[in-house]
Amino acid sequence: MAVIRETKGSLDYDKVMAMDKQYVMSTYGRLPVVFVRGQGVEVWDAQGKRYLDFLAGLAVNGLGHCHPAVVNAIREQAGVLMHTCNLYHTEPQPRLAKMLVEWSEMDKVFFCNSGTEANEAAIKLARKWGKLKGSDAKFEIVTALESFHGRTMGSITATGQPKYQKAFEPLVPGFKYTLFNDIDALRSAVSNMTCAVMLEPIQGESGVYPATKEYLNAARQICDEVGALLIFDEVQTGLGRTGKMFAYEHYGVAPDVMTLAKTLGGGFPIGACLARGEAANVFQPGDHAATFGGNPLACAAGIAAITALHEEELVENARDMGEYFASKLRAFKNKREDVLEVRGIGLMLAIEFSAPIAKTIVSNCLEMGLIANAIRDTIIRFLPPLVVTRKQVDEAMGILEEAAAAL
Ligand SMILES: *Cc1c(COP(=O)(O)O)cnc(C)c1O
């Protein structure tokens, strides 16, 4: 306690760095910055330096930092009722569920606290679906190579990347991986033993790779042929990020199950697994639970976040600013010889270089006051808040160009 009181209000960079090193497990390769405050698209570090946040807390701060509606909702709800556990009813949970159902093709919602938990719920729902629909042999879940679904045992197994799995084997049995956007590969991986196909409409963590329309349409058809659920992991793509409320709207393909988190709480932790039709009634009392899931505080934040998304037309802004930003990135590409590709949809954008310079450029950007994310050595990912303005995009582009020129 003494240490906390001592550092409060006078956060000292060296002290925080030292405490982190001594007391926090080193699961993250953190960059040497201590952030203390945020407002909209801007954040400030312990030395008072300002940054443009074009990563938005890994797509969590979709409404920008400390959106007043979310801050007020949390303040208000925190003084009324934070938690009762799910043995009882509370008001914010069904209210948020109703909003999500009305915004999507889905019928019912299970609330949890993160993206990985939402995917665990989807995996369990699919396994039970297989038993109800087929037999004990209908348990296989097919996912894509280079996908990312989270860090718990079920979701790292679903994640088609050995680098996240190797140290933690044995994995959960019954998963199969196929090349993303390869319809034939998907078709041959799926059988009557498949209970679900789980996909990100746009692979985020591995480098921003959108699915093709043909692929998601084929996935829908293949799932229908064998009675498997189509699960879309929209933890990153959902809630306006791509310039539509949900990424699947770009494709005209609705999933049976959809997972959300990140933007959902406007900065506050909350996750959700949504399902429609028969899949919405698979879970029965006792099948699944989360002690904190859907607590009044998290749901009040979610209600405020979704309301603001709607009232401030942030999905439309994400579409417009996404187009503007992408055009600027393409102009940047045309001026340089080492840019292979600019890709993405809405405000989920990436730029890929032919040389391993992404980390150096991102570190230069940080130095100059722009937060971006180097995924692998050659790819920079941008996930600015959906409230971003044209002026802020221009400022970020200026920094990016300077940071790249400084190589
Ligand atoms: C971030 C992410 C997750 C994991 O979410 P957590 O809240 O970190 O557990 C899962 N799927 C996708 C597509 C993500 O981007």
PDB file of N, CA and C in Angstrom, residues 68-126:
ATOM      1  N   PRO A  68     -16.634  10.521 -22.579  1.00  0.00           N
ATOM      2  CA  PRO A  68     -17.417  11.033 -21.444  1.00  0.00           C
ATOM      3  C   PRO A  68     -18.664  10.204 -21.126  1.00  0.00           C
ATOM      4  N   ALA A  69     -19.326   9.681 -22.148  1.00  0.00           N
ATOM      5  CA  ALA A  69     -20.548   8.895 -21.890  1.00  0.00           C
ATOM      6  C   ALA A  69     -20.203   7.609 -21.128  1.00  0.00           C
ATOM      7  N   VAL A  70     -19.087   6.999 -21.490  1.00  0.00           N
ATOM      8  CA  VAL A  70     -18.672   5.756 -20.820  1.00  0.00           C
ATOM      9  C   VAL A  70     -18.196   6.070 -19.398  1.00  0.00           C
ATOM     10  N   VAL A  71     -17.417   7.128 -19.271  1.00  0.00           N
ATOM     11  CA  VAL A  71     -16.928   7.530 -17.947  1.00  0.00           C
ATOM     12  C   VAL A  71     -18.108   7.808 -17.009  1.00  0.00           C
ATOM     13  N   ASN A  72     -19.092   8.546 -17.498  1.00  0.00           N
ATOM     14  CA  ASN A  72     -20.250   8.866 -16.661  1.00  0.00           C
ATOM     15  C   ASN A  72     -21.040   7.628 -16.289  1.00  0.00           C
ATOM     16  N   ALA A  73     -21.219   6.733 -17.273  1.00  0.00           N
ATOM     17  CA  ALA A  73     -21.988   5.509 -17.008  1.00  0.00           C
ATOM     18  C   ALA A  73     -21.290   4.666 -15.944  1.00  0.00           C
ATOM     19  N   ILE A  74     -19.971   4.565 -16.038  1.00  0.00           N
ATOM     20  CA  ILE A  74     -19.216   3.766 -15.052  1.00  0.00           C
ATOM     21  C   ILE A  74     -19.312   4.432 -13.670  1.00  0.00           C
ATOM     22  N   ARG A  75     -19.092   5.746 -13.652  1.00  0.00           N
ATOM     23  CA  ARG A  75     -19.181   6.475 -12.371  1.00  0.00           C
ATOM     24  C   ARG A  75     -20.532   6.247 -11.702  1.00  0.00           C
ATOM     25  N   GLU A  76     -21.575   6.412 -12.501  1.00  0.00           N
ATOM     26  CA  GLU A  76     -22.925   6.315 -11.965  1.00  0.00           C
ATOM     27  C   GLU A  76     -23.228   4.908 -11.471  1.00  0.00           C
ATOM     28  N   GLN A  77     -22.936   3.916 -12.334  1.00  0.00           N
ATOM     29  CA  GLN A  77     -23.257   2.533 -11.977  1.00  0.00           C
ATOM     30  C   GLN A  77     -22.398   2.057 -10.795  1.00  0.00           C
ATOM     31  N   ALA A  78     -21.158   2.528 -10.746  1.00  0.00           N
ATOM     32  CA  ALA A  78     -20.252   2.087  -9.668  1.00  0.00           C
ATOM     33  C   ALA A  78     -20.797   2.482  -8.304  1.00  0.00           C
ATOM     34  N   GLY A  79     -21.534   3.587  -8.255  1.00  0.00           N
ATOM     35  CA  GLY A  79     -22.089   4.020  -6.981  1.00  0.00           C
ATOM     36  C   GLY A  79     -23.438   3.409  -6.657  1.00  0.00           C
ATOM     37  N   VAL A  80     -23.949   2.583  -7.563  1.00  0.00           N
ATOM     38  CA  VAL A  80     -25.280   2.003  -7.374  1.00  0.00           C
ATOM     39  C   VAL A  80     -25.210   0.498  -7.131  1.00  0.00           C
ATOM     40  N   LEU A  81     -24.591  -0.222  -8.080  1.00  0.00           N
ATOM     41  CA  LEU A  81     -24.461  -1.678  -7.956  1.00  0.00           C
ATOM     42  C   LEU A  81     -23.406  -2.158  -8.948  1.00  0.00           C
ATOM     43  N   MET A  82     -22.350  -2.785  -8.424  1.00  0.00           N
ATOM     44  CA  MET A  82     -21.296  -3.257  -9.324  1.00  0.00           C
ATOM     45  C   MET A  82     -21.450  -4.719  -9.675  1.00  0.00           C
ATOM     46  N   HIS A  83     -21.898  -5.511  -8.704  1.00  0.00           N
ATOM     47  CA  HIS A  83     -21.858  -6.954  -8.918  1.00  0.00           C
ATOM     48  C   HIS A  83     -22.832  -7.642  -7.978  1.00  0.00           C
ATOM     49  N   THR A  84     -23.503  -8.664  -8.494  1.00  0.00           N
ATOM     50  CA  THR A  84     -24.337  -9.482  -7.605  1.00  0.00           C
ATOM     51  C   THR A  84     -24.119 -10.964  -7.850  1.00  0.00           C
ATOM     52  N   CYS A  85     -23.497 -11.329  -8.954  1.00  0.00           N
ATOM     53  CA  CYS A  85     -23.308 -12.693  -9.472  1.00  0.00           C
ATOM     54  C   CYS A  85     -24.557 -13.130 -10.228  1.00  0.00           C
ATOM     55  N   ASN A  86     -24.385 -14.131 -11.062  1.00  0.00           N
ATOM     56  CA  ASN A  86     -25.442 -14.504 -12.004  1.00  0.00           C
ATOM     57  C   ASN A  86     -26.503 -15.451 -11.442  1.00  0.00           C
ATOM     58  N   LEU A  87     -26.546 -15.569 -10.127  1.00  0.00           N
ATOM     59  CA  LEU A  87     -27.647 -16.324  -9.523  1.00  0.00           C
ATOM     60  C   LEU A  87     -28.910 -15.467  -9.475  1.00  0.00           C
ATOM     61  N   TYR A  88     -28.738 -14.164  -9.805  1.00  0.00           N
ATOM     62  CA  TYR A  88     -29.867 -13.228  -9.736  1.00  0.00           C
ATOM     63  C   TYR A  88     -29.941 -12.407 -11.014  1.00  0.00           C
ATOM     64  N   HIS A  89     -31.046 -11.754 -11.220  1.00  0.00           N
ATOM     65  CA  HIS A  89     -31.193 -10.855 -12.366  1.00  0.00           C
ATOM     66  C   HIS A  89     -30.698  -9.459 -12.002  1.00  0.00           C
ATOM     67  N   THR A  90     -30.133  -8.794 -12.986  1.00  0.00           N
ATOM     68  CA  THR A  90     -29.834  -7.367 -12.841  1.00  0.00           C
ATOM     69  C   THR A  90     -30.294  -6.697 -14.133  1.00  0.00           C
ATOM     70  N   GLU A  91     -30.450  -5.393 -14.103  1.00  0.00           N
ATOM     71  CA  GLU A  91     -31.050  -4.723 -15.261  1.00  0.00           C
ATOM     72  C   GLU A  91     -30.096  -4.483 -16.442  1.00  0.00           C
ATOM     73  N   PRO A  92     -28.868  -4.035 -16.185  1.00  0.00           N
ATOM     74  CA  PRO A  92     -28.025  -3.691 -17.343  1.00  0.00           C
ATOM     75  C   PRO A  92     -27.741  -4.867 -18.282  1.00  0.00           C
ATOM     76  N   GLN A  93     -27.637  -6.090 -17.753  1.00  0.00           N
ATOM     77  CA  GLN A  93     -27.267  -7.234 -18.595  1.00  0.00           C
ATOM     78  C   GLN A  93     -28.272  -7.491 -19.723  1.00  0.00           C
ATOM     79  N   PRO A  94     -29.561  -7.668 -19.413  1.00  0.00           N
ATOM     80  CA  PRO A  94     -30.499  -7.874 -20.529  1.00  0.00           C
ATOM     81  C   PRO A  94     -30.649  -6.639 -21.410  1.00  0.00           C
ATOM     82  N   ARG A  95     -30.426  -5.466 -20.849  1.00  0.00           N
ATOM     83  CA  ARG A  95     -30.518  -4.249 -21.688  1.00  0.00           C
ATOM     84  C   ARG A  95     -29.414  -4.237 -22.741  1.00  0.00           C
ATOM     85  N   LEU A  96     -28.194  -4.577 -22.323  1.00  0.00           N
ATOM     86  CA  LEU A  96     -27.092  -4.618 -23.292  1.00  0.00           C
ATOM     87  C   LEU A  96     -27.311  -5.756 -24.294  1.00  0.00           C
ATOM     88  N   ALA A  97     -27.797  -6.902 -23.800  1.00  0.00           N
ATOM     89  CA  ALA A  97     -28.060  -8.037 -24.697  1.00  0.00           C
ATOM     90  C   ALA A  97     -29.072  -7.645 -25.767  1.00  0.00           C
ATOM     91  N   LYS A  98     -30.135  -6.948 -25.347  1.00  0.00           N
ATOM     92  CA  LYS A  98     -31.172  -6.512 -26.282  1.00  0.00           C
ATOM     93  C   LYS A  98     -30.566  -5.609 -27.368  1.00  0.00           C
ATOM     94  N   MET A  99     -29.691  -4.690 -26.948  1.00  0.00           N
ATOM     95  CA  MET A  99     -29.065  -3.790 -27.925  1.00  0.00           C
ATOM     96  C   MET A  99     -28.229  -4.571 -28.937  1.00  0.00           C
ATOM     97  N   LEU A 100     -27.444  -5.523 -28.440  1.00  0.00           N
ATOM     98  CA  LEU A 100     -26.581  -6.289 -29.337  1.00  0.00           C
ATOM     99  C   LEU A 100     -27.404  -7.134 -30.301  1.00  0.00           C
ATOM    100  N   VAL A 101     -28.485  -7.704 -29.782  1.00  0.00           N
ATOM    101  CA  VAL A 101     -29.367  -8.527 -30.620  1.00  0.00           C
ATOM    102  C   VAL A 101     -30.032  -7.657 -31.684  1.00  0.00           C
ATOM    103  N   GLU A 102     -30.462  -6.470 -31.294  1.00  0.00           N
ATOM    104  CA  GLU A 102     -31.114  -5.586 -32.248  1.00  0.00           C
ATOM    105  C   GLU A 102     -30.150  -5.066 -33.316  1.00  0.00           C
ATOM    106  N   TRP A 103     -28.876  -4.968 -32.958  1.00  0.00           N
ATOM    107  CA  TRP A 103     -27.870  -4.476 -33.904  1.00  0.00           C
ATOM    108  C   TRP A 103     -27.357  -5.549 -34.852  1.00  0.00           C
ATOM    109  N   SER A 104     -27.588  -6.828 -34.508  1.00  0.00           N
ATOM    110  CA  SER A 104     -26.978  -7.920 -35.274  1.00  0.00           C
ATOM    111  C   SER A 104     -28.046  -8.883 -35.766  1.00  0.00           C
ATOM    112  N   GLU A 105     -27.620  -9.990 -36.359  1.00  0.00           N
ATOM    113  CA  GLU A 105     -28.560 -11.039 -36.774  1.00  0.00           C
ATOM    114  C   GLU A 105     -28.757 -12.050 -35.644  1.00  0.00           C
ATOM    115  N   MET A 106     -28.149 -11.792 -34.513  1.00  0.00           N
ATOM    116  CA  MET A 106     -28.125 -12.793 -33.458  1.00  0.00           C
ATOM    117  C   MET A 106     -29.389 -12.712 -32.588  1.00  0.00           C
ATOM    118  N   ASP A 107     -29.625 -13.772 -31.811  1.00  0.00           N
ATOM    119  CA  ASP A 107     -30.836 -13.825 -30.986  1.00  0.00           C
ATOM    120  C   ASP A 107     -30.588 -13.733 -29.483  1.00  0.00           C
ATOM    121  N   LYS A 108     -29.446 -14.297 -29.042  1.00  0.00           N
ATOM    122  CA  LYS A 108     -29.185 -14.295 -27.600  1.00  0.00           C
ATOM    123  C   LYS A 108     -27.698 -14.121 -27.318  1.00  0.00           C
ATOM    124  N   VAL A 109     -27.406 -13.689 -26.085  1.00  0.00           N
ATOM    125  CA  VAL A 109     -26.037 -13.324 -25.726  1.00  0.00           C
ATOM    126  C   VAL A 109     -25.618 -14.003 -24.425  1.00  0.00           C
ATOM    127  N   PHE A 110     -24.374 -14.468 -24.381  1.00  0.00           N
ATOM    128  CA  PHE A 110     -23.746 -14.875 -23.117  1.00  0.00           C
ATOM    129  C   PHE A 110     -22.620 -13.882 -22.841  1.00  0.00           C
ATOM    130  N   PHE A 111     -22.588 -13.322 -21.637  1.00  0.00           N
ATOM    131  CA  PHE A 111     -21.564 -12.329 -21.321  1.00  0.00           C
ATOM    132  C   PHE A 111     -20.410 -12.917 -20.511  1.00  0.00           C
ATOM    133  N   CYS A 112     -19.219 -12.451 -20.835  1.00  0.00           N
ATOM    134  CA  CYS A 112     -18.020 -12.833 -20.092  1.00  0.00           C
ATOM    135  C   CYS A 112     -17.123 -11.603 -20.020  1.00  0.00           C
ATOM    136  N   ASN A 113     -15.821 -11.797 -19.884  1.00  0.00           N
ATOM    137  CA  ASN A 113     -14.971 -10.647 -19.563  1.00  0.00           C
ATOM    138  C   ASN A 113     -13.859 -10.352 -20.556  1.00  0.00           C
ATOM    139  N   SER A 114     -13.752 -11.145 -21.616  1.00  0.00           N
ATOM    140  CA  SER A 114     -12.643 -10.941 -22.558  1.00  0.00           C
ATOM    141  C   SER A 114     -12.944 -11.671 -23.853  1.00  0.00           C
ATOM    142  N   GLY A 115     -12.090 -11.443 -24.828  1.00  0.00           N
ATOM    143  CA  GLY A 115     -12.243 -12.105 -26.118  1.00  0.00           C
ATOM    144  C   GLY A 115     -11.994 -13.599 -26.029  1.00  0.00           C
ATOM    145  N   THR A 116     -10.967 -13.961 -25.300  1.00  0.00           N
ATOM    146  CA  THR A 116     -10.629 -15.377 -25.194  1.00  0.00           C
ATOM    147  C   THR A 116     -11.762 -16.131 -24.500  1.00  0.00           C
ATOM    148  N   GLU A 117     -12.359 -15.513 -23.498  1.00  0.00           N
ATOM    149  CA  GLU A 117     -13.491 -16.152 -22.807  1.00  0.00           C
ATOM    150  C   GLU A 117     -14.701 -16.271 -23.717  1.00  0.00           C
ATOM    151  N   ALA A 118     -14.909 -15.268 -24.557  1.00  0.00           N
ATOM    152  CA  ALA A 118     -16.029 -15.327 -25.499  1.00  0.00           C
ATOM    153  C   ALA A 118     -15.821 -16.500 -26.458  1.00  0.00           C
ATOM    154  N   ASN A 119     -14.563 -16.687 -26.889  1.00  0.00           N
ATOM    155  CA  ASN A 119     -14.277 -17.799 -27.795  1.00  0.00           C
ATOM    156  C   ASN A 119     -14.383 -19.147 -27.084  1.00  0.00           C
ATOM    157  N   GLU A 120     -13.990 -19.203 -25.820  1.00  0.00           N
ATOM    158  CA  GLU A 120     -14.173 -20.449 -25.049  1.00  0.00           C
ATOM    159  C   GLU A 120     -15.667 -20.801 -24.998  1.00  0.00           C
ATOM    160  N   ALA A 121     -16.490 -19.793 -24.790  1.00  0.00           N
ATOM    161  CA  ALA A 121     -17.937 -20.036 -24.749  1.00  0.00           C
ATOM    162  C   ALA A 121     -18.409 -20.572 -26.092  1.00  0.00           C
ATOM    163  N   ALA A 122     -17.902 -19.980 -27.178  1.00  0.00           N
ATOM    164  CA  ALA A 122     -18.301 -20.425 -28.520  1.00  0.00           C
ATOM    165  C   ALA A 122     -17.857 -21.870 -28.772  1.00  0.00           C
ATOM    166  N   ILE A 123     -16.659 -22.200 -28.317  1.00  0.00           N
ATOM    167  CA  ILE A 123     -16.128 -23.560 -28.503  1.00  0.00           C
ATOM    168  C   ILE A 123     -16.986 -24.563 -27.732  1.00  0.00           C
ATOM    169  N   LYS A 124     -17.321 -24.225 -26.493  1.00  0.00           N
ATOM    170  CA  LYS A 124     -18.161 -25.128 -25.694  1.00  0.00           C
ATOM    171  C   LYS A 124     -19.559 -25.262 -26.297  1.00  0.00           C
ATOM    172  N   LEU A 125     -20.086 -24.132 -26.765  1.00  0.00           N
ATOM    173  CA  LEU A 125     -21.415 -24.165 -27.391  1.00  0.00           C
ATOM    174  C   LEU A 125     -21.388 -25.100 -28.607  1.00  0.00           C
ATOM    175  N   ALA A 126     -20.312 -24.995 -29.399  1.00  0.00           N
ATOM    176  CA  ALA A 126     -20.198 -25.828 -30.606  1.00  0.00           C
ATOM    177  C   ALA A 126     -20.082 -27.313 -30.252  1.00  0.00           C
TER     178      ALA A 126
END
